PDB file of C-alpha atoms in Angstrom:
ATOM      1  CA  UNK A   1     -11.208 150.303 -26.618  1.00 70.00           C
ATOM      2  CA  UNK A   2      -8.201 152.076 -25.578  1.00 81.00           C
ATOM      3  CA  UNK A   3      -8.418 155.612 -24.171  1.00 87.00           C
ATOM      4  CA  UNK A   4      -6.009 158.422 -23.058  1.00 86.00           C
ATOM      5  CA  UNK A   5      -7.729 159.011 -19.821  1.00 88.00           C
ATOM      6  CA  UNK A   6      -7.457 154.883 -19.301  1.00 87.00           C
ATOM      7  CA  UNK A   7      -4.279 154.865 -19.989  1.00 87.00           C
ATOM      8  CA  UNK A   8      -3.773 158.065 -17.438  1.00 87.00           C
ATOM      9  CA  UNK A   9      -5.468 155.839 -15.238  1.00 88.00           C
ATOM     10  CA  UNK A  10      -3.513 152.522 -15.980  1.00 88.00           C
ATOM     11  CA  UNK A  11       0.010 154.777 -15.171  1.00 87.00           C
ATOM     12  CA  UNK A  12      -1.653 156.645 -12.197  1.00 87.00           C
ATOM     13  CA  UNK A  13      -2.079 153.209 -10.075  1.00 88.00           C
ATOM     14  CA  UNK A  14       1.146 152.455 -11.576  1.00 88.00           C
ATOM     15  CA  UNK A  15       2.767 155.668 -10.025  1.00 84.00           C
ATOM     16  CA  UNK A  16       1.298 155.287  -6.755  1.00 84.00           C
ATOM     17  CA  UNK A  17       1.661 151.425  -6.539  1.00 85.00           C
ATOM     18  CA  UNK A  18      -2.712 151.826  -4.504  1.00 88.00           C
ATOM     19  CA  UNK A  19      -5.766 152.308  -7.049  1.00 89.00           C
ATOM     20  CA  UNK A  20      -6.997 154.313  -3.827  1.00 88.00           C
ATOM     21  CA  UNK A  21      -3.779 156.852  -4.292  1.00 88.00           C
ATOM     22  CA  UNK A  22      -4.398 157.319  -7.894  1.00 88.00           C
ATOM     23  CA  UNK A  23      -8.140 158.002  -7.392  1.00 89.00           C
ATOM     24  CA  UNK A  24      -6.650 160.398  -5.290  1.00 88.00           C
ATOM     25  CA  UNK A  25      -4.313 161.917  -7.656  1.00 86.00           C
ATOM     26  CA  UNK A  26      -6.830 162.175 -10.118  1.00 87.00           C
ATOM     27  CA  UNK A  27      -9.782 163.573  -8.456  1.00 88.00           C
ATOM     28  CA  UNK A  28     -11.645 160.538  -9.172  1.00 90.00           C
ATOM     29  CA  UNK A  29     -13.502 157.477  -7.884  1.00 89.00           C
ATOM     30  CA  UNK A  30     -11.766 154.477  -7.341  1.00 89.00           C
ATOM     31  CA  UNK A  31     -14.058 152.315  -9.007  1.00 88.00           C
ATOM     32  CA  UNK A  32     -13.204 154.345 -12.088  1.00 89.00           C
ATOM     33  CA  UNK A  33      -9.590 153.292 -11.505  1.00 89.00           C
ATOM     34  CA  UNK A  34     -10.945 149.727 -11.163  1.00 89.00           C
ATOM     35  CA  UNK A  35     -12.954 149.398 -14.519  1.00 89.00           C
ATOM     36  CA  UNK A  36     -10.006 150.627 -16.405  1.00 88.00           C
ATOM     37  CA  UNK A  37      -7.214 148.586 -14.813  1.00 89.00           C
ATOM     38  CA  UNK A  38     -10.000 145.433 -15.649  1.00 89.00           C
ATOM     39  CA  UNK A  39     -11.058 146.848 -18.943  1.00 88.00           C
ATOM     40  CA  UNK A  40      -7.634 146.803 -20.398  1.00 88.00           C
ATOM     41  CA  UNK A  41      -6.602 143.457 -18.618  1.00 88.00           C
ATOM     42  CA  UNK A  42      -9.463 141.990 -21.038  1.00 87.00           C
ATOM     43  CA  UNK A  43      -8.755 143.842 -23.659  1.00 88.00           C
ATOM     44  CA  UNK A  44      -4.354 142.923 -23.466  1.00 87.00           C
ATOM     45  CA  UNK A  45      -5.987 139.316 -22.155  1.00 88.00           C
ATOM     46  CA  UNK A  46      -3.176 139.486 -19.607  1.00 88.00           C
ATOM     47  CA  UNK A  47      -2.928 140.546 -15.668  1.00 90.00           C
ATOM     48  CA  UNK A  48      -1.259 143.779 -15.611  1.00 89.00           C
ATOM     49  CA  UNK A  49      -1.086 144.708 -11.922  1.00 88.00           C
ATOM     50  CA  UNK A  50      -0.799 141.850  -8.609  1.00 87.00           C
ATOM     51  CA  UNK A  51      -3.473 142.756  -6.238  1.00 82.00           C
ATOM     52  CA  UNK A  52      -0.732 142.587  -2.631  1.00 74.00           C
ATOM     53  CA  UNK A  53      -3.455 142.293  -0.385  1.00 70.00           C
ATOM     54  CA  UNK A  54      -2.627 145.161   2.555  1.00 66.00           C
ATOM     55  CA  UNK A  55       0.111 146.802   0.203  1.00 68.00           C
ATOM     56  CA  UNK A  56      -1.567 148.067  -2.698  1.00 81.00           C
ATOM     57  CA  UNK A  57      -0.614 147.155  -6.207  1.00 85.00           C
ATOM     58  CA  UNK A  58       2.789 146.067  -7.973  1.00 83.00           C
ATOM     59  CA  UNK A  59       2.693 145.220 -11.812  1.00 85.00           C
ATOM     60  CA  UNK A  60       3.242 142.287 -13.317  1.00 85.00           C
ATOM     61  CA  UNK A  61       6.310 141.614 -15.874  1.00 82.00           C
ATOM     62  CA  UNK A  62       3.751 142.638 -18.932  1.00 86.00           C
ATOM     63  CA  UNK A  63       2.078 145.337 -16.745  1.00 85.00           C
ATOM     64  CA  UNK A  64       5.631 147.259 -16.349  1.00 83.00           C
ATOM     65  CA  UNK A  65       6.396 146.819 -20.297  1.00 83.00           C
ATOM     66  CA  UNK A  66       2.836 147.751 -21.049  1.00 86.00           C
ATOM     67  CA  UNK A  67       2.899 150.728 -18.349  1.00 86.00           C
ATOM     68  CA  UNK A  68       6.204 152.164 -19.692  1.00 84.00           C
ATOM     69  CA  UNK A  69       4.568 152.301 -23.463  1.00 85.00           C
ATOM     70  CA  UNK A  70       1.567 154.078 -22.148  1.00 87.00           C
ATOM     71  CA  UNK A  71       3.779 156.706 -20.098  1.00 84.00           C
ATOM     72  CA  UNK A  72       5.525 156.983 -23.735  1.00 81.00           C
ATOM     73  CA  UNK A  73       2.334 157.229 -25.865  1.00 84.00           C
ATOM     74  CA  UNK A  74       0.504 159.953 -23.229  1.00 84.00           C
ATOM     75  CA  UNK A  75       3.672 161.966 -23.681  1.00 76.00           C
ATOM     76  CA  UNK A  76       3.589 161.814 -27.560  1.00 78.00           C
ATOM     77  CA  UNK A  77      -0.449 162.991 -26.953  1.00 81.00           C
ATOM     78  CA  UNK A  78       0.752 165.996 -24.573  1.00 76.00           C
ATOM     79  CA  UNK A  79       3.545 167.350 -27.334  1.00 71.00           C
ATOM     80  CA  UNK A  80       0.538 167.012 -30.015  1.00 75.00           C
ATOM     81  CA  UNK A  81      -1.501 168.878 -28.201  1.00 72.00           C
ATOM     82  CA  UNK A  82       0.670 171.891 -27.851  1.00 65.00           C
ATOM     83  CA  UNK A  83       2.436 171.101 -31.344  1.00 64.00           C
ATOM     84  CA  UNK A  84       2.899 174.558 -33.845  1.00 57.00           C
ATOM     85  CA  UNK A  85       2.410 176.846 -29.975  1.00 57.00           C
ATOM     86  CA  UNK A  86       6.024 176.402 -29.797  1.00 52.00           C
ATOM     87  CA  UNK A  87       7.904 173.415 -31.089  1.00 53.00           C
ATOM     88  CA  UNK A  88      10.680 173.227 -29.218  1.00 64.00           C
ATOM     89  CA  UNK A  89       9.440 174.115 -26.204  1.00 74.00           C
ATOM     90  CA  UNK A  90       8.875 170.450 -24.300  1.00 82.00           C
ATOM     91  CA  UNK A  91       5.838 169.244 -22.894  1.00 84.00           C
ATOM     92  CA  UNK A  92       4.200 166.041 -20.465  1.00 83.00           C
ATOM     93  CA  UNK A  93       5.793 164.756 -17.899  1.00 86.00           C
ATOM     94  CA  UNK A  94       9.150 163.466 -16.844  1.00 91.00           C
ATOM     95  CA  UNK A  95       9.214 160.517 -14.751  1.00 90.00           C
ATOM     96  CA  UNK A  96      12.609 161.348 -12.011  1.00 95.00           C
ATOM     97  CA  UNK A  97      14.100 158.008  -9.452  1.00 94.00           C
ATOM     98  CA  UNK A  98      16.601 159.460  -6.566  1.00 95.00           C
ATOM     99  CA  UNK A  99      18.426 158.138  -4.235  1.00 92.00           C
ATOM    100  CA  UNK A 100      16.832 159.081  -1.145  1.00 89.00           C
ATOM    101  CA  UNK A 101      19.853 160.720   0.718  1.00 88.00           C
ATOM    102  CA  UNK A 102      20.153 162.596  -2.297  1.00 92.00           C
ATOM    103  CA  UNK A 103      16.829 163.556  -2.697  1.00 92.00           C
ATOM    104  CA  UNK A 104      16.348 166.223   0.058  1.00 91.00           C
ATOM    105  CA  UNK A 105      19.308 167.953  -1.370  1.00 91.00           C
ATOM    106  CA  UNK A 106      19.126 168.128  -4.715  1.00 93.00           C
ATOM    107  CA  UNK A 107      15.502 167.216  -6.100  1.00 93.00           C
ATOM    108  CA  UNK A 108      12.945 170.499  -4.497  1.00 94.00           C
ATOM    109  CA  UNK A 109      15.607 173.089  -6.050  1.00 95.00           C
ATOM    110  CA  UNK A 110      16.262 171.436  -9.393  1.00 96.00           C
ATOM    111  CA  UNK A 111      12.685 170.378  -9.859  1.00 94.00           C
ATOM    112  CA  UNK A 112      11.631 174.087  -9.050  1.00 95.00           C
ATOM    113  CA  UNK A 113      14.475 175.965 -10.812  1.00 96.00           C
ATOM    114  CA  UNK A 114      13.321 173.342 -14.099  1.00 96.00           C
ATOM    115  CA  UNK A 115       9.719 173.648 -14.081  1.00 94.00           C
ATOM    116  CA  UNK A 116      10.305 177.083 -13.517  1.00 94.00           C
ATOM    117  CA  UNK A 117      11.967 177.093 -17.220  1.00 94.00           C
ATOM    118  CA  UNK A 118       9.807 174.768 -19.321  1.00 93.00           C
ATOM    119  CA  UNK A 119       6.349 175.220 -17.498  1.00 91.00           C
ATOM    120  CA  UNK A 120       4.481 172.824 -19.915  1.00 88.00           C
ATOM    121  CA  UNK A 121       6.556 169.483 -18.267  1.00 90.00           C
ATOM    122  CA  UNK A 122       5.273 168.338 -14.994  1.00 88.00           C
ATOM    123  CA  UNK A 123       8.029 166.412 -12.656  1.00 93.00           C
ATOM    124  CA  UNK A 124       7.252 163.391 -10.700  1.00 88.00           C
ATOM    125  CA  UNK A 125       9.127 161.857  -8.700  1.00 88.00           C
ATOM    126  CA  UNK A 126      10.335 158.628  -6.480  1.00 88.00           C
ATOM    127  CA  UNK A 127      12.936 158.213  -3.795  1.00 91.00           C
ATOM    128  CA  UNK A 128      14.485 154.669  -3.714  1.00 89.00           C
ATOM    129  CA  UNK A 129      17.793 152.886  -2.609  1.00 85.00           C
ATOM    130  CA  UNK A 130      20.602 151.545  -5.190  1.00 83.00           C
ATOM    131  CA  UNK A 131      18.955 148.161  -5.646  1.00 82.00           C
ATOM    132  CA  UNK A 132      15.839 149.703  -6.902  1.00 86.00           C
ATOM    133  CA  UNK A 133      16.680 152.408  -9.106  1.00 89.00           C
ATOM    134  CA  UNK A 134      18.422 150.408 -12.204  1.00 88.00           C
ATOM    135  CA  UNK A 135      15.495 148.604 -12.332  1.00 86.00           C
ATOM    136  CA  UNK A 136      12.951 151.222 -12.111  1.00 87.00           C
ATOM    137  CA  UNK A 137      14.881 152.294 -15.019  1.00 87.00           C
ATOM    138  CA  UNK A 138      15.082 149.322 -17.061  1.00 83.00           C
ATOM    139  CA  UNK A 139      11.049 148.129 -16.685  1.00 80.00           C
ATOM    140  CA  UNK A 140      10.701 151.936 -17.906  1.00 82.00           C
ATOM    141  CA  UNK A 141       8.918 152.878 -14.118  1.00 83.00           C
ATOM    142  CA  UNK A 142      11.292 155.964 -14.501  1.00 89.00           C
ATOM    143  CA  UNK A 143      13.008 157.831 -17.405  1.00 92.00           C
ATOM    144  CA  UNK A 144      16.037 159.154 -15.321  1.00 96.00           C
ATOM    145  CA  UNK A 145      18.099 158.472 -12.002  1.00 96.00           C
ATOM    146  CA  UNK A 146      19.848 160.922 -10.026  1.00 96.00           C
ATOM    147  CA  UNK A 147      22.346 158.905  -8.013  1.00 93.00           C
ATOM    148  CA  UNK A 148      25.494 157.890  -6.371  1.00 90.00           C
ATOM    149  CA  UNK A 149      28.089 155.752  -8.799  1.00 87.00           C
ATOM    150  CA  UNK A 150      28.056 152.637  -7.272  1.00 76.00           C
ATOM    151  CA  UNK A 151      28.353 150.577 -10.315  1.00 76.00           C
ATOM    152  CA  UNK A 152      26.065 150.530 -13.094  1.00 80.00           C
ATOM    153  CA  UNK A 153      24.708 147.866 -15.667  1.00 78.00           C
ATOM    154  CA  UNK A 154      26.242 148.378 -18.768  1.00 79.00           C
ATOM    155  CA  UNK A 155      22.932 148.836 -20.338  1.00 83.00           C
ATOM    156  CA  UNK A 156      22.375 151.892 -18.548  1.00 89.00           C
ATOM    157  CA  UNK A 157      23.838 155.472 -20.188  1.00 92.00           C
ATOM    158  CA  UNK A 158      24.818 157.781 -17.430  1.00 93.00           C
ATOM    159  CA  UNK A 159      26.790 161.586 -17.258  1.00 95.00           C
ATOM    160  CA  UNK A 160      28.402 162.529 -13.719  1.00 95.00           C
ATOM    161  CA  UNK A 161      26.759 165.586 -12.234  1.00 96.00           C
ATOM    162  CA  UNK A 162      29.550 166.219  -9.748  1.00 93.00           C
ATOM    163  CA  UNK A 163      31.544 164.890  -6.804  1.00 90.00           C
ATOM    164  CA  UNK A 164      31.479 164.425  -3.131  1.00 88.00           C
ATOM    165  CA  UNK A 165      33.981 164.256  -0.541  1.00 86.00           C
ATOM    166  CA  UNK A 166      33.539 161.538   1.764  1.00 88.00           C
ATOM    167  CA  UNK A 167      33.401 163.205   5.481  1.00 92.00           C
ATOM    168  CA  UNK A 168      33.332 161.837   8.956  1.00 94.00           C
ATOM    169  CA  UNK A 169      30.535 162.687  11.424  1.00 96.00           C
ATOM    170  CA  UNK A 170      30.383 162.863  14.668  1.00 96.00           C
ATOM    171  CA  UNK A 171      28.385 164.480  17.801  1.00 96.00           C
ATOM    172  CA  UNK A 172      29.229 167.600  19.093  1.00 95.00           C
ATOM    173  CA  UNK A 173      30.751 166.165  22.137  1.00 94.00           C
ATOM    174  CA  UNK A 174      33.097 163.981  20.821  1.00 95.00           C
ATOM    175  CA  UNK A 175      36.592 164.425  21.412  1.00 95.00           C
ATOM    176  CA  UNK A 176      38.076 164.442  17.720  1.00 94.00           C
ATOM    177  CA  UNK A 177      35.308 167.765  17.103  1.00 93.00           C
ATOM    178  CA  UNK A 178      37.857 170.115  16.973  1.00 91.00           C
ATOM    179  CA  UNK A 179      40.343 167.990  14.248  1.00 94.00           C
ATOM    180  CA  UNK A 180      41.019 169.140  10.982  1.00 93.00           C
ATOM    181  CA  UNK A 181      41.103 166.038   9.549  1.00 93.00           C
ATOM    182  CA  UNK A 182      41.027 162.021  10.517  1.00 93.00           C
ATOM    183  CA  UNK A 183      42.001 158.812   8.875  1.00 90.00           C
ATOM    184  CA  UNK A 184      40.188 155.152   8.539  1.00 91.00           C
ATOM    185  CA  UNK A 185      42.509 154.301  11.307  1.00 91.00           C
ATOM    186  CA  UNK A 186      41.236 156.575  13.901  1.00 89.00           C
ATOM    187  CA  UNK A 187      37.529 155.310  12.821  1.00 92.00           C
ATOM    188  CA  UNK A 188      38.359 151.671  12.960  1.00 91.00           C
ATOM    189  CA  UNK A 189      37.642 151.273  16.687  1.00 88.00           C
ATOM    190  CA  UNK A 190      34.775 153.545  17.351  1.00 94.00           C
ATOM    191  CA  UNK A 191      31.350 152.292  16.933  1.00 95.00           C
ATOM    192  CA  UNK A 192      30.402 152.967  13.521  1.00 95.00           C
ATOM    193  CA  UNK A 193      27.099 153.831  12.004  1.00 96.00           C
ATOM    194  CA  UNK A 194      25.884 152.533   8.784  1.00 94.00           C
ATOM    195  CA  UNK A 195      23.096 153.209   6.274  1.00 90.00           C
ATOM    196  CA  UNK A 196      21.709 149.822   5.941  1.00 86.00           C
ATOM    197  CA  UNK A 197      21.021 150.154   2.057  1.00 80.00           C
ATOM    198  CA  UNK A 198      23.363 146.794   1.437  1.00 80.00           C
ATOM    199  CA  UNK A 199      25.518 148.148  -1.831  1.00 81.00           C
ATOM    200  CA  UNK A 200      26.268 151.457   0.598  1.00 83.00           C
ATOM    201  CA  UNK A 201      26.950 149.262   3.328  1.00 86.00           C
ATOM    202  CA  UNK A 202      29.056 147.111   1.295  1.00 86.00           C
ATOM    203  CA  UNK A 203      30.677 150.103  -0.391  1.00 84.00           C
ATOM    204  CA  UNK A 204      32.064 151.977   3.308  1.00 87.00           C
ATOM    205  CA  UNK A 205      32.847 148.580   4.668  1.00 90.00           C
ATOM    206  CA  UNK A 206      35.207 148.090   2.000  1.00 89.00           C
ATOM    207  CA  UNK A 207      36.789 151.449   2.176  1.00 86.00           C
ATOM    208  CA  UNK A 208      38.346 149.948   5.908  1.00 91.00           C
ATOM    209  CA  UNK A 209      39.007 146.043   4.326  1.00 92.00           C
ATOM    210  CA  UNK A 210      41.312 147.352   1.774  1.00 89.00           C
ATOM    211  CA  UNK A 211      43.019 148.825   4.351  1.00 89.00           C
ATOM    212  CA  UNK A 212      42.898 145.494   7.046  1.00 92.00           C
ATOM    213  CA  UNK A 213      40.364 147.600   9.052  1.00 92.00           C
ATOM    214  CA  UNK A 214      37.827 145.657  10.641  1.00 92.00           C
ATOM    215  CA  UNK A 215      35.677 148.523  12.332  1.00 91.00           C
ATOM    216  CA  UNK A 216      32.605 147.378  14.905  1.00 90.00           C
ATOM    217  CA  UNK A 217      29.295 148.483  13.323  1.00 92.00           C
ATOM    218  CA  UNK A 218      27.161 149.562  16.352  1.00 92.00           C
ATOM    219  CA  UNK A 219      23.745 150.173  14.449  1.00 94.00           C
ATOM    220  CA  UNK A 220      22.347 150.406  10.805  1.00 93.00           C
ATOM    221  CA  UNK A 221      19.778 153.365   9.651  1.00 93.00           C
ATOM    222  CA  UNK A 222      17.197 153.431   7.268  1.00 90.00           C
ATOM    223  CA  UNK A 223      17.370 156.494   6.957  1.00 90.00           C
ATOM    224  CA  UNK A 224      19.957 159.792   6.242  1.00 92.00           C
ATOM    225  CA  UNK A 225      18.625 161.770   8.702  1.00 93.00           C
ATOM    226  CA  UNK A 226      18.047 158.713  11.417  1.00 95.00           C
ATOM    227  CA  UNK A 227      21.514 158.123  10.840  1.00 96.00           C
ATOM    228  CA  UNK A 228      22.680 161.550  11.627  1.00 96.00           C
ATOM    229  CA  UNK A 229      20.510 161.157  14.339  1.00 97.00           C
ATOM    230  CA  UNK A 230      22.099 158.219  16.167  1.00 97.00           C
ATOM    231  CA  UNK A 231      25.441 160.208  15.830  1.00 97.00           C
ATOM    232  CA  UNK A 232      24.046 163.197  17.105  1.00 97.00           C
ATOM    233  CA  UNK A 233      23.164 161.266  20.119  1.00 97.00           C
ATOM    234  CA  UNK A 234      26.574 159.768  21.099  1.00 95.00           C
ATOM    235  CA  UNK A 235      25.662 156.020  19.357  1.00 96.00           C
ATOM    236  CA  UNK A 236      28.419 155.653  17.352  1.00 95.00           C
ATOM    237  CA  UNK A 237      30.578 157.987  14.279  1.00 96.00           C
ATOM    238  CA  UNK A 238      29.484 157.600  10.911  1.00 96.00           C
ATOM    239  CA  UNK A 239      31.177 158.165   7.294  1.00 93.00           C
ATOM    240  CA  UNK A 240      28.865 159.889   5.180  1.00 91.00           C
ATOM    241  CA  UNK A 241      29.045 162.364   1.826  1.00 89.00           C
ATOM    242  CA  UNK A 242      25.798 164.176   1.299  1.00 88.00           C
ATOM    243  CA  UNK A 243      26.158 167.216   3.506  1.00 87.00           C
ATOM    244  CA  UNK A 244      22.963 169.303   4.594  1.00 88.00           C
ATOM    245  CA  UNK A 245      23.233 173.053   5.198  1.00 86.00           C
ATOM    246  CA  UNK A 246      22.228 172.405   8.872  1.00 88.00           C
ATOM    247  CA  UNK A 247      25.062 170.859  11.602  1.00 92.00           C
ATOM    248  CA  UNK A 248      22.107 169.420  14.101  1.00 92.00           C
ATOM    249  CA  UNK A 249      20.262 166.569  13.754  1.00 93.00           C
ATOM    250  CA  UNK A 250      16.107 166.626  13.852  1.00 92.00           C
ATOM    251  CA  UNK A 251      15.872 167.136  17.804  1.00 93.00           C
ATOM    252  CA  UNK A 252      18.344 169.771  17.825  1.00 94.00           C
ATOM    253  CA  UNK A 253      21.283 167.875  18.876  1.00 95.00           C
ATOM    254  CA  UNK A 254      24.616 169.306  17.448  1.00 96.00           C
ATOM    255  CA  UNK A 255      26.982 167.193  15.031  1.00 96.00           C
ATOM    256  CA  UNK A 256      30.251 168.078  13.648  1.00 96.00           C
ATOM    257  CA  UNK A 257      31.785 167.307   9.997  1.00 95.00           C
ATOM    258  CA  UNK A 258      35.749 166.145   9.857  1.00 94.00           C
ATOM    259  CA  UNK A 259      37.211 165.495   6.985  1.00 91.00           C
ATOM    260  CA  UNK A 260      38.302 161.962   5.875  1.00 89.00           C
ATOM    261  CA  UNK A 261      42.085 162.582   4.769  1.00 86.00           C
ATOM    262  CA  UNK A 262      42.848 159.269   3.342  1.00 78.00           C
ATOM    263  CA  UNK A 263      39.903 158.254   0.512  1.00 73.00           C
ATOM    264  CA  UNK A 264      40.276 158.388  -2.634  1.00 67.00           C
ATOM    265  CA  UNK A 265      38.437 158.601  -5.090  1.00 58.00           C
ATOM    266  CA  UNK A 266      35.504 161.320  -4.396  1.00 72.00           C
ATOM    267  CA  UNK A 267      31.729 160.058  -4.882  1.00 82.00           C
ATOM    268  CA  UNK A 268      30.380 160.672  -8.048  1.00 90.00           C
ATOM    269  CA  UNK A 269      27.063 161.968  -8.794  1.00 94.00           C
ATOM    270  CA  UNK A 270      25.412 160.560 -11.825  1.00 95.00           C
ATOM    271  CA  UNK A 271      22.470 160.861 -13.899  1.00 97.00           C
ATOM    272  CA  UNK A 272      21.421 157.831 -15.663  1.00 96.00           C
ATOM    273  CA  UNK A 273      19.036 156.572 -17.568  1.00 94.00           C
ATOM    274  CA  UNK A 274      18.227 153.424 -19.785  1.00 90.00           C
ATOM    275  CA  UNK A 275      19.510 151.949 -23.168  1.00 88.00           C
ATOM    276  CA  UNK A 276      15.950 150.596 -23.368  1.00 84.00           C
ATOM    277  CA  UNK A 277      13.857 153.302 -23.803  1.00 84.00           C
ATOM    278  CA  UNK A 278      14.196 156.406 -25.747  1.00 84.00           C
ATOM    279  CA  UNK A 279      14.091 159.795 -23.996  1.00 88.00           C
ATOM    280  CA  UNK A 280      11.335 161.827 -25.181  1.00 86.00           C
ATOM    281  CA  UNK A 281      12.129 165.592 -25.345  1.00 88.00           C
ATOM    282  CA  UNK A 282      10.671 166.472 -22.028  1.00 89.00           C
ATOM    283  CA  UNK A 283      12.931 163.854 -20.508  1.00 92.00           C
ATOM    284  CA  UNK A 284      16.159 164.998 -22.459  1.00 94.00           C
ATOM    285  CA  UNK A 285      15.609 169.043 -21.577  1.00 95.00           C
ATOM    286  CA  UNK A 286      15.508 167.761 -17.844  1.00 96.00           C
ATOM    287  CA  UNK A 287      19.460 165.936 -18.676  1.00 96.00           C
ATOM    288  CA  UNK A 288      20.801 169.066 -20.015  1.00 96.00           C
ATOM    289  CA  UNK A 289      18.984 171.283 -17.645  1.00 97.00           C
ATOM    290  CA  UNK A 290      20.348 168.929 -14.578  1.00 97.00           C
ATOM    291  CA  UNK A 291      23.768 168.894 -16.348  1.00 97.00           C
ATOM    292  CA  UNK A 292      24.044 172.299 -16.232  1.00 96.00           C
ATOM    293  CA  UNK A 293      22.273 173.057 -13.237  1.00 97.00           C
ATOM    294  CA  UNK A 294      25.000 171.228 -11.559  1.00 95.00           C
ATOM    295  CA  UNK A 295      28.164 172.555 -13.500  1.00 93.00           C
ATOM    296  CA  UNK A 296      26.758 176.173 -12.368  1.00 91.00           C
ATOM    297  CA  UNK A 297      27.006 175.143  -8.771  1.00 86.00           C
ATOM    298  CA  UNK A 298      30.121 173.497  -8.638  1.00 73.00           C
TER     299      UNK A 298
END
């Protein structure tokens, strides 16, 4: 027999990819999360999650169609239960994939200055790099994607947030810190520093091909702020958009933005989200919010 609080529990594991996590989450046992993940394998007479022995739990091709119609169905059961309180104020949850140098900047202020406006819609979640994302969205692991356009399936709707200026960084000691601007030919020869996320990689690489650049790429990050790191300590410049409030990197050491004079186009931002699965009204008030959250800062 199907239940909510299975289904809650089904998602949960999802979420967290570790029935341990969920149990977690939930304030439960995991041997709760067990039973229901094997109750409703028997009753669906299909595997919906791959035990990855040492790395939790991933789902199955039926587990993330399955998952994504629960997630729907437990956010039909939250609007019903606040249905005639208020009907057009939203309610469940809204299921949020970001790119994860975007993340830090964008995600704790929107999330707060949203929940702050439609209290009854809870906000999860993920950070993930470009490969990821369009396919969280298309299994229906997410409902929306806050990220950088990098090219798109066509299945996927999107609306652009707003627009970065590529910038150059480099450590406080480096003799181009007091320009006011540089060019890809000034960067071709110093070491450069790369996310290693491949479509970003591919994407600033081909900013210096078109131009017959062929720059030496000293070291790749996995992360933003290990990038600006490696700068900050004198490996290597790097070419970056997303630009924190703070001009040192964690350990204190300083870095300095230049402009990049000679890019075009700017970076769009986009929100995106699938062809494949309507938006339920807790995810659509989180577009328009985020749509206008972002026109009222640019």
């Amino acid at each position: 027999m199907l239940t909510l609080r299975s289904l809650s529990y089904l998602v949960a594991a999802a979420d967290h990819e570790s029935v341990t996590e969920a149990a977690a989450s939930l304030n439960i046992s995991q041997p709760a999360i067990s039973a229901a993940i094997a109750r409703l394998e028997g009753h669906y007479d299909q595997q919906i999650f791959v035990r990855q022995k040492g790395r939790g739990v991933g789902l199955t091709p039926f587990g993330r169609e399955v998952v994504a119609r629960m997630r729907s169905l437990l956010n039909q059961a939250a609007e019903l239960e606040h249905y005639g309180r208020g009907r057009d104020t939203p309610v469940g949850e809204v299921s949020l994939g970001c790119f994860a140098e975007l993340a830090p900047h964008y995600l704790p202020a929107l999330t707060k200055a949203f929940e702050k406006s439609f209290p009854l819609v809870r906000v999860r979640f993920r950070e993930a790099g470009f490969d990821e994302l369009p396919r969280f969205l298309n299994d229906g692991s997410i409902d929306l994607m806050l990220d950088y356009d990098i090219g798109l399936p066509e299945d996927i709707e999107q609306v652009t947030l707003t627009s970065l200026a590529p910038y150059v960084l480099l450590p406080g000691s480096h003799r181009w810190a007091g320009r006011k601007d540089l060019n890809l030919e000034n960067l071709a020869k110093e070491p450069l520093i790369l996310a290693s996320d491949s479509q970003s990689r591919r994407y600033l690489l081909d900013l210096f091909h078109r131009r017959g650049l062929r720059p030496e790429v000293s070291r790749t990050a996995e992360s933003f702020e290990t990038l600006r790191g490696l700068v900050a300590n004198g490996y290597g410049i790097s070419v970056v958009h997303s630009r924190p409030a703070s001009q040192v990197s964690y350990d204190g050491s300083p870095l300095v933005s230049i402009p990049l004079a000679d890019v075009e186009p700017t970076h769009r931002i986009l929100l995106a989200w699938s062809r494949r699965f309507p938006l339920s009204p807790a995810a659509e008030a989180y577009r328009d919010f985020t749509v206008n959250w972002f026109r009222q800062r640019t």
